[in-house]
Amino acid sequence: MSGFDPQSIRKDFPILNHKVDGKALIYLDNAATTHKPTSVIAEEKRYYERWNSNIHRGIHTLSEEATRRYEAVREKVARFIGASHPESIVFTRNATESINVVAHGWARKNLKPGDEILLTTIEHHSNLVPWQLTAQATGAKLQFLPITPEGQLDLSKLDHLISPRTKLVSFTAMSNVLGTITPVREITQRAHAFGAKVLVDGAQAVPHIPFRLSDWQCDFLVFSAHKMLGPTGVGVLYGRPELLDEMDPFLGGGDMILEVWRDHARWNEIPWKFEAGTPNISGVIAFGPALDYLERLGMENVRDHERDLTAYALKRLAEDPKVTLYGPRDAAIQGGVISFNYGEIHPHDMGTLLDKEGIAIRAGHHCCQPLMRDFGVSGTARASFYIYNTKAEVDALVLALKKASSVFEGVTI
């Protein structure tokens, strides 16, 4: 992790100078969205100052320059994840929309009654609800791979759940609640042995874990720019080109067509047949510097920093008997996400009290209500880390938890 200095990194993020109630911001809600470095902010501003124009359709200088920069980021995304073909990269609004593109364009076209879709019990609603709707529309059945008491996927159940009826396996590479890092390649290989397609929700993993598509071997991969230093409103769908070719478009309109008659139309080539209408041009262009920033840091260094920080946080939190931890509790197999509850304090109350100390966490069900029911709780508090977080901030969190507890107990710290 030579040269990786969180204190130096922090200087690139203007919002970290912000104060909350007069206290320095400690931002521990990175699983929801990450902050943006000055290079990303400047690039989005530069687009509106220098290249503001619609893409693909104009033949004037501004349009051609905007198009060039937009498509250059598509190539950059492909390199970042190790995709061989830029046309396998589709820009959407977010990972949720990317999943829906596959649900509508591939699943509804290929699934029939009796077919099965295998998910896991730790999925975000974004990787659950689209498949519920797909099952209702096609007659397919949903199956679920459970977790162990330690918060890892129970792979002993996998051979029982995957069968010739399984047509799609869709699962997260890292849980947004537990931080569980899942064995993507092992699950993918078992699914492919039965001819099933595999979609990996990489919204939490891609910003934090070094990988190549050749390692994971999935058929589809989705993730969002805003969780990896980029702007909001930009999602990515990777799909094997031959699968994207055969899929139906999700949205109809401008730019996704090749020819249109009054009663029918021919679709554009991939990836553009999935990018109807004017996209978030400035956001995609500004995503480029975000990828550059992460590549300069090195994703191995990002993972090492978060593993070290998570191990420290797990140790510090476990020192307090009032803390209940959920998940693996092992930084070697856990990303920088820790869910916990503190005594009898409701997580929403805890989130409010920590905010008074300048500490931003997430509190609630984290778009995983079925998982919360499995744990017998309505929600948890969640601290999630990224490249600019420090051990001093973890110490501040631990102290603030004790202070919050004293508010309910009437004790002064």
XYZ file of N, CA, C and O in Angstrom, residues 249-354:
424
model
N -34.795 -3.980 -26.834
C -34.519 -2.730 -26.122
C -35.492 -2.526 -24.976
O -36.640 -2.972 -25.039
N -35.019 -1.836 -23.954
C -35.834 -1.558 -22.770
C -36.707 -0.333 -23.003
O -37.874 -0.298 -22.625
N -36.145 0.694 -23.629
C -36.850 1.942 -23.905
C -36.811 2.234 -25.401
O -35.816 1.955 -26.075
N -37.892 2.810 -25.900
C -37.942 3.214 -27.296
C -37.902 4.722 -27.423
O -38.375 5.444 -26.559
N -37.327 5.218 -28.517
C -37.264 6.654 -28.720
C -36.110 7.037 -29.618
O -35.648 6.249 -30.451
N -35.616 8.253 -29.417
C -34.533 8.743 -30.251
C -33.215 8.050 -29.959
O -32.961 7.596 -28.841
N -32.393 7.935 -30.982
C -31.011 7.465 -30.928
C -30.880 5.958 -30.778
O -29.810 5.414 -31.010
N -31.952 5.250 -30.389
C -31.850 3.801 -30.266
C -32.368 3.105 -31.525
O -32.444 1.882 -31.575
N -32.643 3.901 -32.528
C -33.208 3.354 -33.762
C -32.208 3.477 -34.919
O -31.303 4.297 -34.909
N -32.401 2.600 -35.903
C -31.650 2.691 -37.150
C -32.528 3.278 -38.240
O -32.142 4.221 -38.928
N -33.737 2.727 -38.369
C -34.722 3.257 -39.317
C -36.111 3.140 -38.691
O -36.385 2.196 -37.950
N -36.983 4.092 -39.018
C -38.334 4.095 -38.470
C -39.345 4.304 -39.589
O -39.170 5.189 -40.438
N -40.369 3.468 -39.590
C -41.522 3.651 -40.455
C -42.722 3.922 -39.561
O -42.618 3.889 -38.342
N -43.861 4.192 -40.141
C -45.026 4.507 -39.331
C -45.503 3.321 -38.501
O -46.084 3.504 -37.428
N -45.242 2.114 -38.951
C -45.776 0.956 -38.237
C -44.692 0.053 -37.647
O -44.997 -0.938 -36.997
N -43.417 0.353 -37.873
C -42.364 -0.464 -37.279
C -41.031 0.277 -37.329
O -40.929 1.357 -37.930
N -40.033 -0.310 -36.679
C -38.715 0.309 -36.645
C -37.645 -0.768 -36.594
O -37.895 -1.916 -36.204
N -36.451 -0.383 -36.988
C -35.270 -1.242 -36.858
C -34.349 -0.606 -35.824
O -34.133 0.602 -35.826
N -33.791 -1.460 -34.945
C -32.992 -0.938 -33.841
C -31.563 -0.628 -34.266
O -31.011 -1.229 -35.193
N -30.991 0.298 -33.539
C -29.593 0.648 -33.711
C -28.707 -0.521 -33.282
O -29.156 -1.488 -32.669
N -27.433 -0.417 -33.567
C -26.479 -1.422 -33.110
C -26.277 -1.282 -31.600
O -26.616 -0.278 -30.989
N -25.713 -2.332 -30.996
C -25.327 -2.224 -29.588
C -24.070 -1.349 -29.506
O -23.254 -1.347 -30.443
N -23.940 -0.592 -28.436
C -24.794 -0.506 -27.244
C -25.925 0.505 -27.379
O -26.749 0.632 -26.483
N -25.952 1.232 -28.523
C -26.832 2.399 -28.608
C -28.305 2.038 -28.659
O -29.159 2.872 -28.367
N -28.635 0.787 -29.004
C -30.059 0.425 -29.038
C -30.661 0.418 -27.635
O -31.882 0.398 -27.486
N -29.793 0.459 -26.597
C -30.281 0.502 -25.219
C -30.182 1.901 -24.599
O -30.460 2.060 -23.415
N -29.793 2.895 -25.385
C -29.567 4.233 -24.844
C -30.507 5.239 -25.517
O -30.081 6.153 -26.227
N -31.797 5.069 -25.267
C -32.804 5.923 -25.892
C -32.777 7.328 -25.298
O -32.621 7.508 -24.084
N -32.942 8.315 -26.157
C -33.054 9.697 -25.698
C -31.719 10.302 -25.319
O -30.665 9.679 -25.437
N -31.776 11.536 -24.861
C -30.555 12.228 -24.446
C -30.081 11.678 -23.106
O -30.817 11.717 -22.123
N -28.864 11.178 -23.038
C -28.361 10.605 -21.788
C -27.784 11.683 -20.870
O -27.807 12.875 -21.199
N -27.245 11.254 -19.744
C -26.566 12.154 -18.819
C -25.152 12.383 -19.357
O -24.177 11.809 -18.862
N -25.056 13.244 -20.356
C -23.791 13.429 -21.076
C -22.704 13.952 -20.141
O -21.590 13.422 -20.097
N -23.031 14.993 -19.398
C -22.022 15.573 -18.507
C -21.577 14.566 -17.455
O -20.398 14.503 -17.087
N -22.518 13.759 -16.953
C -22.186 12.776 -15.933
C -21.263 11.691 -16.459
O -20.307 11.291 -15.786
N -21.553 11.193 -17.660
C -20.690 10.165 -18.250
C -19.289 10.714 -18.487
O -18.281 10.075 -18.155
N -19.207 11.913 -19.050
C -17.893 12.507 -19.314
C -17.118 12.705 -18.015
O -15.902 12.451 -17.954
N -17.807 13.138 -16.948
C -17.133 13.348 -15.661
C -16.806 12.036 -14.964
O -15.985 12.026 -14.028
N -17.404 10.938 -15.375
C -17.063 9.632 -14.835
C -15.640 9.237 -15.235
O -14.967 8.487 -14.515
N -15.180 9.766 -16.339
C -13.826 9.467 -16.807
C -12.754 9.799 -15.784
O -11.924 8.944 -15.436
N -12.713 11.034 -15.262
C -11.723 11.361 -14.228
C -11.868 10.538 -12.947
O -10.878 10.316 -12.246
N -13.076 10.087 -12.628
C -13.255 9.220 -11.456
C -12.518 7.902 -11.665
O -11.824 7.401 -10.760
N -12.661 7.317 -12.848
C -11.950 6.085 -13.156
C -10.443 6.311 -13.161
O -9.676 5.475 -12.669
N -10.028 7.456 -13.711
C -8.601 7.789 -13.705
C -8.066 7.860 -12.281
O -6.959 7.385 -11.992
N -8.842 8.470 -11.395
C -8.419 8.644 -10.004
C -8.213 7.277 -9.341
O -7.195 7.039 -8.675
N -9.175 6.377 -9.522
C -9.064 5.054 -8.912
C -7.905 4.258 -9.506
O -7.209 3.521 -8.793
N -7.678 4.418 -10.796
C -6.574 3.698 -11.427
C -5.230 4.217 -10.933
O -4.286 3.437 -10.767
N -5.138 5.517 -10.688
C -3.891 6.052 -10.141
C -3.625 5.510 -8.746
O -2.489 5.201 -8.386
N -4.681 5.400 -7.941
C -4.525 4.848 -6.599
C -4.169 3.365 -6.653
O -3.373 2.873 -5.845
N -4.764 2.669 -7.609
C -4.600 1.225 -7.708
C -5.654 0.509 -6.894
O -5.749 0.722 -5.682
N -6.467 -0.308 -7.534
C -7.562 -0.956 -6.822
C -7.057 -1.935 -5.759
O -7.737 -2.176 -4.764
N -5.865 -2.493 -5.938
C -5.294 -3.336 -4.885
C -5.052 -2.512 -3.627
O -5.302 -2.975 -2.505
N -4.583 -1.262 -3.818
C -4.348 -0.386 -2.672
C -5.653 0.042 -2.020
O -5.733 0.171 -0.790
N -6.672 0.282 -2.827
C -7.996 0.616 -2.291
C -8.493 -0.516 -1.399
O -8.945 -0.296 -0.262
N -8.394 -1.731 -1.890
C -8.846 -2.897 -1.110
C -8.016 -3.066 0.161
O -8.561 -3.318 1.244
N -6.695 -2.913 0.063
C -5.842 -3.070 1.241
C -6.194 -2.047 2.322
O -6.258 -2.380 3.515
N -6.420 -0.796 1.896
C -6.771 0.255 2.855
C -8.093 -0.060 3.547
O -8.201 0.039 4.782
N -9.094 -0.470 2.774
C -10.401 -0.751 3.364
C -10.375 -1.999 4.244
O -11.040 -2.050 5.289
N -9.593 -2.990 3.847
C -9.476 -4.194 4.677
C -8.855 -3.847 6.033
O -9.334 -4.292 7.078
N -7.806 -3.025 6.010
C -7.152 -2.615 7.242
C -8.091 -1.788 8.119
O -8.182 -1.995 9.334
N -8.812 -0.872 7.484
C -9.721 -0.005 8.226
C -10.903 -0.800 8.784
O -11.336 -0.582 9.929
N -11.417 -1.737 8.007
C -12.538 -2.559 8.457
C -12.129 -3.451 9.621
O -12.885 -3.604 10.596
N -10.953 -4.036 9.537
C -10.463 -4.871 10.637
C -10.350 -4.051 11.917
O -10.724 -4.515 13.009
N -9.853 -2.835 11.798
C -9.725 -1.965 12.963
C -11.097 -1.608 13.531
O -11.313 -1.643 14.753
N -12.036 -1.281 12.649
C -13.374 -0.904 13.088
C -14.091 -2.074 13.753
O -14.767 -1.909 14.786
N -13.957 -3.273 13.190
C -14.580 -4.445 13.794
C -14.019 -4.693 15.195
O -14.762 -5.022 16.129
N -12.709 -4.525 15.338
C -12.075 -4.726 16.640
C -12.573 -3.699 17.655
O -12.940 -4.053 18.784
N -12.605 -2.423 17.255
C -13.033 -1.368 18.173
C -14.501 -1.519 18.566
O -14.866 -1.360 19.736
N -15.337 -1.831 17.612
C -16.763 -1.969 17.908
C -17.030 -3.180 18.811
O -17.897 -3.136 19.690
N -16.278 -4.254 18.573
C -16.488 -5.463 19.375
C -16.077 -5.271 20.828
O -16.472 -6.065 21.699
N -15.304 -4.223 21.117
C -14.893 -3.942 22.498
C -16.062 -3.461 23.363
O -15.988 -3.522 24.595
N -17.118 -2.990 22.720
C -18.271 -2.463 23.443
C -19.353 -3.536 23.504
O -19.896 -3.933 22.469
N -19.696 -4.027 24.693
C -20.692 -5.114 24.796
C -22.084 -4.715 24.329
O -22.930 -5.596 24.094
N -22.338 -3.424 24.193
C -23.659 -2.983 23.735
C -23.815 -3.083 22.217
O -24.921 -2.953 21.695
N -22.714 -3.301 21.513
C -22.744 -3.364 20.050
C -23.099 -4.778 19.596
O -22.469 -5.755 20.026
N -24.107 -4.890 18.748
C -24.435 -6.139 18.064
C -24.027 -6.005 16.612
O -24.524 -5.121 15.896
N -23.110 -6.865 16.167
C -22.610 -6.820 14.794
C -23.337 -7.847 13.936
O -23.675 -8.937 14.405
N -23.551 -7.509 12.676
C -24.189 -8.416 11.724
C -23.227 -8.637 10.560
O -22.697 -7.676 10.001
N -23.025 -9.898 10.182
C -22.149 -10.161 9.059
C -20.936 -10.979 9.425
O -20.821 -11.484 10.557
N -19.998 -11.129 8.512
C -18.870 -12.046 8.713
C -17.947 -11.697 9.882
O -17.371 -12.581 10.499
N -17.751 -10.422 10.164
C -16.826 -9.979 11.214
C -15.397 -10.407 10.915
O -14.602 -10.701 11.823
N -15.068 -10.467 9.651
C -13.727 -10.877 9.215
C -13.373 -10.046 7.994
O -13.923 -10.254 6.909
N -12.440 -9.097 8.158
C -12.122 -8.165 7.083
C -11.521 -8.855 5.861
O -11.505 -8.277 4.776
N -11.040 -10.095 6.028
C -10.476 -10.806 4.885
C -11.547 -11.205 3.877
O -11.272 -11.349 2.681
N -12.779 -11.382 4.359
C -13.875 -11.795 3.471
C -15.019 -10.794 3.519
O -16.132 -11.100 3.112
N -14.723 -9.598 3.987
C -15.739 -8.572 4.178
C -15.241 -7.256 3.598
O -14.101 -6.869 3.814
N -16.119 -6.589 2.850
C -15.779 -5.266 2.360
C -15.928 -4.231 3.458
O -16.227 -4.551 4.613
N -15.744 -2.981 3.098
C -15.769 -1.898 4.072
C -17.159 -1.477 4.471
O -17.508 -0.287 4.415
N -17.987 -2.428 4.867
C -19.368 -2.189 5.291
C -19.599 -2.931 6.601
O -19.352 -4.137 6.675
N -20.049 -2.220 7.619
C -20.331 -2.842 8.912
C -21.722 -2.416 9.369
O -22.001 -1.228 9.533
N -22.601 -3.412 9.560
C -23.934 -3.151 10.096
C -23.968 -3.546 11.559
O -23.419 -4.584 11.938
N -24.621 -2.721 12.350
C -24.649 -2.980 13.788
C -25.869 -2.331 14.414
O -26.510 -1.456 13.828
N -26.191 -2.761 15.609
C -27.141 -2.059 16.466
C -26.482 -1.824 17.808
O -25.520 -2.512 18.181
N -26.993 -0.832 18.539
C -26.375 -0.439 19.802
C -27.419 -0.494 20.912
O -28.322 0.352 20.982
N -27.290 -1.512 21.744
C -28.233 -1.670 22.840
C -29.665 -1.685 22.347
O -29.998 -2.340 21.354
N -30.515 -0.937 23.022
C -31.925 -0.855 22.652
C -32.233 0.401 21.839
O -33.403 0.704 21.584
N -31.195 1.123 21.418
C -31.407 2.365 20.674
C -31.818 2.039 19.243
O -31.134 1.271 18.549
N -32.913 2.612 18.793
C -33.350 2.403 17.414
C -32.306 2.987 16.469
O -31.755 4.067 16.738
N -32.005 2.294 15.368
C -30.970 2.812 14.461
C -31.252 4.203 13.928
O -30.315 4.976 13.690
N -32.526 4.557 13.743
C -32.833 5.915 13.282
C -32.452 6.949 14.345
O -31.920 8.020 14.026
N -32.731 6.609 15.605
C -32.325 7.507 16.685
C -30.803 7.615 16.754
O -30.253 8.701 16.964
N -30.133 6.499 16.578
C -28.673 6.519 16.603
C -28.122 7.377 15.469
O -27.193 8.173 15.661
N -28.712 7.234 14.287
C -28.262 8.047 13.161
C -28.430 9.530 13.407
O -27.562 10.336 13.060
N -29.535 9.901 14.041
C -29.789 11.309 14.359
C -28.795 11.836 15.382
O -28.252 12.941 15.236
N -28.519 11.031 16.404
C -27.586 11.457 17.448
C -26.160 11.565 16.907
O -25.422 12.493 17.250
N -25.772 10.635 16.044
C -24.435 10.700 15.470
C -24.297 11.902 14.540
O -23.220 12.509 14.452
